[in-house]
Amino acid sequence: MVEKVDVVVVGLGPGGEAAATELAKAGLSVIGIESRLIGGECPYYGCIPSKMMVRAANALAEAGRVSLLAGEVDITTDFAPVAKRIRDEATDNWNDQVAVDRFKQAGGRFIRGTAVVTGPKTVSVGDLEIEAGTAIVLNTGTNPAVPPIPGLAGTPFWTNREAIAVPEAPSSLIVLGGGAIGLEMAQAFARFGTNVHVLEALERLMPLEEPESSQLVADVLTSEGLGIHTGTAARNVSYESNTFTVTSDDETFSADHLLVATGRRSDFAGLGLATVGIDTTSRTLDTDANLQIADGVYAIGDITGKGAFTHMSMYQARIVANHILGKQGPAAEYHAVPRVTFTDPEVGSVGLTEQQARDQGIAVAVAISHIPESSRGWLHKAGNEGLIKLVADTDKGILVGATSIGPAGGEVLSMLTLAVHERTPVNRLREMIYAYPTFHRAVEDALGRLP
Ligand SMILES: Cc1cc2nc3c(=O)[nH]c(=O)nc-3n(C[C@H](O)[C@H](O)[C@H](O)COP(=O)(O)OP(=O)(O)OC[C@H]3O[C@@H](n4cnc5c(N)ncnc54)[C@H](O)[C@@H]3O)c2cc1C
């Protein structure tokens, strides 16, 4: 059976859902196909529930700081309210009926199933063949990558999907991977009393961020009692008597649970992308300025390799929907991609790191200011760790990258994102008035240190 529609959207992550909904509302016939839950990783296993954990864990940390500022509080941790919030408020017990109804009300037709691209205009799902008159939009996202460590397969390890659904914090946890996902959960669980060890094979945490960010976060986590082991590759995993044992070259770690947070992967072969001329061994898809990977075949989100973030997925969805609807709109640009790791302190960054800028041959100047030395940081006292790092292109007199770490690092990032996005001259940024005493005044201090 062949069904003809204008657009087929395969995978309804945040961007796929947004694009499918907008196209349906615009009057196109749209089929949206989702194998798991409409909304994708973010609302059910990612951003939202993990930030509920972080929010609760940060409340505990703030309570712990009272003794340094305002007397004493007795803290008894209880993970049950977090688990309940994740189940009831974030995920509806991992049920997407609300999203399904919303999409149908927008005029879309929803199919639950795993779709395969069978040609430049065709998709199959189950017994159904669909012909897309106008476009195929792919938003199939990523799955947790499980490294081929001897002994790991077959053990009851967690990925983010299991960790996010636990009813209580484990008593001990080994986290494989020192990136954003691993660190956010490591710190959150540790604040609920879990004994946590983080193993990162590379020489520093958050290897995609500035080295100063890696060091600061490692120092904070270590001071909070987490074991941070960089340059430590897991060589073997075993699971016996409800205990995981992970061995590296020279150490052995044991814990009740093991969280694998070593990256994400896509399956382009399984998605059938060879039928539209794609090299299915590549890790990400090459897109043109309108997000097409082939004529009339669009890609959105993690699979484009432009940043595995919900805001990227939504941004690209807007561009794809505009292009399909023939609306004028700016093409995709990626010089000011913001990202935030929601540890405490938050690590926000935008654009290029110093090393990336140097690798591009840019004439680089950098400047750093430290939050504890700013008025706000000094008076904030407990929990004031952070810094601002600016990466400037001295030929052009603009910022090409920036990092903002601090108690509100992700919020302070907004002005730096605007500066990098708009290519605002550094001199113009220096002329601005910065409210006193805010965390973002540390940006002014760093600007003053640029040559
Ligand atoms: C623990 C965690 C925390 C995170 N925190 C943040 C954060 O704070 N901020 C942030 O911006 N990002 C965060 N992310 C990343 C964010 O979740 C993703 O970048 C976001 O979901 C966008 O992904 P996507 O659009 O590529 O699609 P996804 O969300 O991955 O969704 C893709 C969907 O496609 C479906 N699918 C796949 N193949 C098929 C097929 N063949 N047929 C039908 N359906 C298919 C999948 O079932 C899935 O639902 C986090 C991720 C994790 C894991």
PDB file of C-alpha atoms and ligand atoms in Angstrom, residues 10-15 33-37 39-42 45-47 50-51 113-116 139-142 160 164 181 184-185 264 271 300-303 308-311 313 340 342, ligand 1:
ATOM      1  CA  VAL A  10      11.028  10.487  10.497  1.00  0.00           C
ATOM      2  CA  GLY A  11      11.822  10.767  14.194  1.00  0.00           C
ATOM      3  CA  LEU A  12       9.961  13.294  16.304  1.00  0.00           C
ATOM      4  CA  GLY A  13      12.637  14.670  18.583  1.00  0.00           C
ATOM      5  CA  PRO A  14      12.253  18.318  19.610  1.00  0.00           C
ATOM      6  CA  GLY A  15      13.019  19.632  16.107  1.00  0.00           C
ATOM      7  CA  ILE A  33       6.717   8.733  12.478  1.00  0.00           C
ATOM      8  CA  GLU A  34       8.202   8.058  15.901  1.00  0.00           C
ATOM      9  CA  SER A  35       9.462   4.731  17.187  1.00  0.00           C
ATOM     10  CA  ARG A  36       9.448   5.681  20.871  1.00  0.00           C
ATOM     11  CA  LEU A  37       8.034   8.930  22.319  1.00  0.00           C
ATOM     12  CA  GLY A  39       9.567  14.846  21.848  1.00  0.00           C
ATOM     13  CA  GLY A  40      12.559  12.513  21.782  1.00  0.00           C
ATOM     14  CA  GLU A  41      15.367  12.242  24.309  1.00  0.00           C
ATOM     15  CA  CYS A  42      15.053  15.699  25.835  1.00  0.00           C
ATOM     16  CA  TYR A  45      15.459  10.899  29.249  1.00  0.00           C
ATOM     17  CA  GLY A  46      17.545  14.046  28.794  1.00  0.00           C
ATOM     18  CA  CYS A  47      17.416  17.758  29.447  1.00  0.00           C
ATOM     19  CA  SER A  50      18.163  15.567  34.329  1.00  0.00           C
ATOM     20  CA  LYS A  51      17.698  19.227  35.151  1.00  0.00           C
ATOM     21  CA  GLY A 113       6.889   2.713  14.328  1.00  0.00           C
ATOM     22  CA  THR A 114      10.428   2.507  13.022  1.00  0.00           C
ATOM     23  CA  ALA A 115      10.735   4.044   9.590  1.00  0.00           C
ATOM     24  CA  VAL A 116      13.252   3.293   6.859  1.00  0.00           C
ATOM     25  CA  ASN A 139      15.205  13.891  13.054  1.00  0.00           C
ATOM     26  CA  THR A 140      16.261  10.495  14.291  1.00  0.00           C
ATOM     27  CA  GLY A 141      18.693  11.651  16.955  1.00  0.00           C
ATOM     28  CA  THR A 142      21.195   9.543  18.808  1.00  0.00           C
ATOM     29  CA  ASN A 160      21.042   7.993  30.873  1.00  0.00           C
ATOM     30  CA  ILE A 164      16.922   9.078  34.869  1.00  0.00           C
ATOM     31  CA  ILE A 181      25.785  14.022  30.740  1.00  0.00           C
ATOM     32  CA  GLU A 184      25.674  16.453  35.665  1.00  0.00           C
ATOM     33  CA  MET A 185      24.393  13.118  36.934  1.00  0.00           C
ATOM     34  CA  ARG A 264      26.126   9.030  21.468  1.00  0.00           C
ATOM     35  CA  LEU A 271      17.791   4.240   8.549  1.00  0.00           C
ATOM     36  CA  ILE A 300      17.669  18.144  11.898  1.00  0.00           C
ATOM     37  CA  GLY A 301      19.277  17.768  15.310  1.00  0.00           C
ATOM     38  CA  ASP A 302      22.069  15.609  16.706  1.00  0.00           C
ATOM     39  CA  ILE A 303      22.574  13.776  13.407  1.00  0.00           C
ATOM     40  CA  ALA A 308      23.782  17.802  20.207  1.00  0.00           C
ATOM     41  CA  PHE A 309      21.442  20.241  21.901  1.00  0.00           C
ATOM     42  CA  THR A 310      17.718  20.759  21.964  1.00  0.00           C
ATOM     43  CA  HIS A 311      18.176  24.398  20.991  1.00  0.00           C
ATOM     44  CA  SER A 313      17.321  20.875  16.940  1.00  0.00           C
ATOM     45  CA  VAL A 340      25.684  24.784  28.927  1.00  0.00           C
ATOM     46  CA  PHE A 342      24.481  22.165  34.209  1.00  0.00           C
TER      47      PHE A 342
HETATM   48  C1  LIG B   1      20.974  13.085  29.932  1.00  0.00           C
HETATM   49  C2  LIG B   1      20.902  14.120  28.826  1.00  0.00           C
HETATM   50  C3  LIG B   1      20.817  15.446  29.164  1.00  0.00           C
HETATM   51  C4  LIG B   1      20.725  16.403  28.175  1.00  0.00           C
HETATM   52  N1  LIG B   1      20.644  17.709  28.543  1.00  0.00           N
HETATM   53  C5  LIG B   1      20.530  18.655  27.592  1.00  0.00           C
HETATM   54  C6  LIG B   1      20.391  20.017  27.944  1.00  0.00           C
HETATM   55  O1  LIG B   1      20.392  20.366  29.120  1.00  0.00           O
HETATM   56  N2  LIG B   1      20.255  20.917  26.963  1.00  0.00           N
HETATM   57  C7  LIG B   1      20.261  20.559  25.643  1.00  0.00           C
HETATM   58  O2  LIG B   1      20.123  21.435  24.794  1.00  0.00           O
HETATM   59  N3  LIG B   1      20.405  19.266  25.268  1.00  0.00           N
HETATM   60  C8  LIG B   1      20.530  18.309  26.211  1.00  0.00           C
HETATM   61  N4  LIG B   1      20.643  17.003  25.843  1.00  0.00           N
HETATM   62  C9  LIG B   1      20.660  16.665  24.403  1.00  0.00           C
HETATM   63  C10 LIG B   1      19.238  16.650  23.849  1.00  0.00           C
HETATM   64  O3  LIG B   1      18.450  15.705  24.540  1.00  0.00           O
HETATM   65  C11 LIG B   1      19.225  16.337  22.355  1.00  0.00           C
HETATM   66  O4  LIG B   1      20.187  17.101  21.690  1.00  0.00           O
HETATM   67  C12 LIG B   1      17.828  16.671  21.862  1.00  0.00           C
HETATM   68  O5  LIG B   1      16.933  15.688  22.300  1.00  0.00           O
HETATM   69  C13 LIG B   1      17.730  16.854  20.369  1.00  0.00           C
HETATM   70  O6  LIG B   1      17.928  15.640  19.733  1.00  0.00           O
HETATM   71  P1  LIG B   1      17.392  15.329  18.280  1.00  0.00           P
HETATM   72  O7  LIG B   1      16.553  16.444  17.792  1.00  0.00           O
HETATM   73  O8  LIG B   1      18.533  14.946  17.451  1.00  0.00           O
HETATM   74  O9  LIG B   1      16.425  14.078  18.467  1.00  0.00           O
HETATM   75  P2  LIG B   1      16.154  13.086  19.672  1.00  0.00           P
HETATM   76  O10 LIG B   1      15.704  13.839  20.871  1.00  0.00           O
HETATM   77  O11 LIG B   1      17.309  12.165  19.824  1.00  0.00           O
HETATM   78  O12 LIG B   1      14.906  12.310  19.115  1.00  0.00           O
HETATM   79  C14 LIG B   1      14.981  11.508  17.969  1.00  0.00           C
HETATM   80  C15 LIG B   1      13.759  10.623  17.931  1.00  0.00           C
HETATM   81  O13 LIG B   1      13.767   9.880  16.710  1.00  0.00           O
HETATM   82  C16 LIG B   1      13.236   8.591  16.973  1.00  0.00           C
HETATM   83  N5  LIG B   1      13.712   7.699  15.911  1.00  0.00           N
HETATM   84  C17 LIG B   1      14.988   7.338  15.657  1.00  0.00           C
HETATM   85  N6  LIG B   1      15.046   6.564  14.571  1.00  0.00           N
HETATM   86  C18 LIG B   1      13.773   6.425  14.129  1.00  0.00           C
HETATM   87  C19 LIG B   1      13.194   5.751  13.033  1.00  0.00           C
HETATM   88  N7  LIG B   1      13.944   5.064  12.144  1.00  0.00           N
HETATM   89  N8  LIG B   1      11.849   5.812  12.884  1.00  0.00           N
HETATM   90  C20 LIG B   1      11.081   6.508  13.750  1.00  0.00           C
HETATM   91  N9  LIG B   1      11.596   7.167  14.805  1.00  0.00           N
HETATM   92  C21 LIG B   1      12.922   7.144  14.985  1.00  0.00           C
HETATM   93  C22 LIG B   1      13.765   8.242  18.353  1.00  0.00           C
HETATM   94  O14 LIG B   1      12.917   7.301  18.971  1.00  0.00           O
HETATM   95  C23 LIG B   1      13.716   9.594  19.059  1.00  0.00           C
HETATM   96  O15 LIG B   1      12.562   9.776  19.821  1.00  0.00           O
HETATM   97  C24 LIG B   1      20.732  16.023  26.817  1.00  0.00           C
HETATM   98  C25 LIG B   1      20.809  14.670  26.467  1.00  0.00           C
HETATM   99  C26 LIG B   1      20.896  13.728  27.464  1.00  0.00           C
HETATM  100  C27 LIG B   1      20.978  12.277  27.068  1.00  0.00           C
END
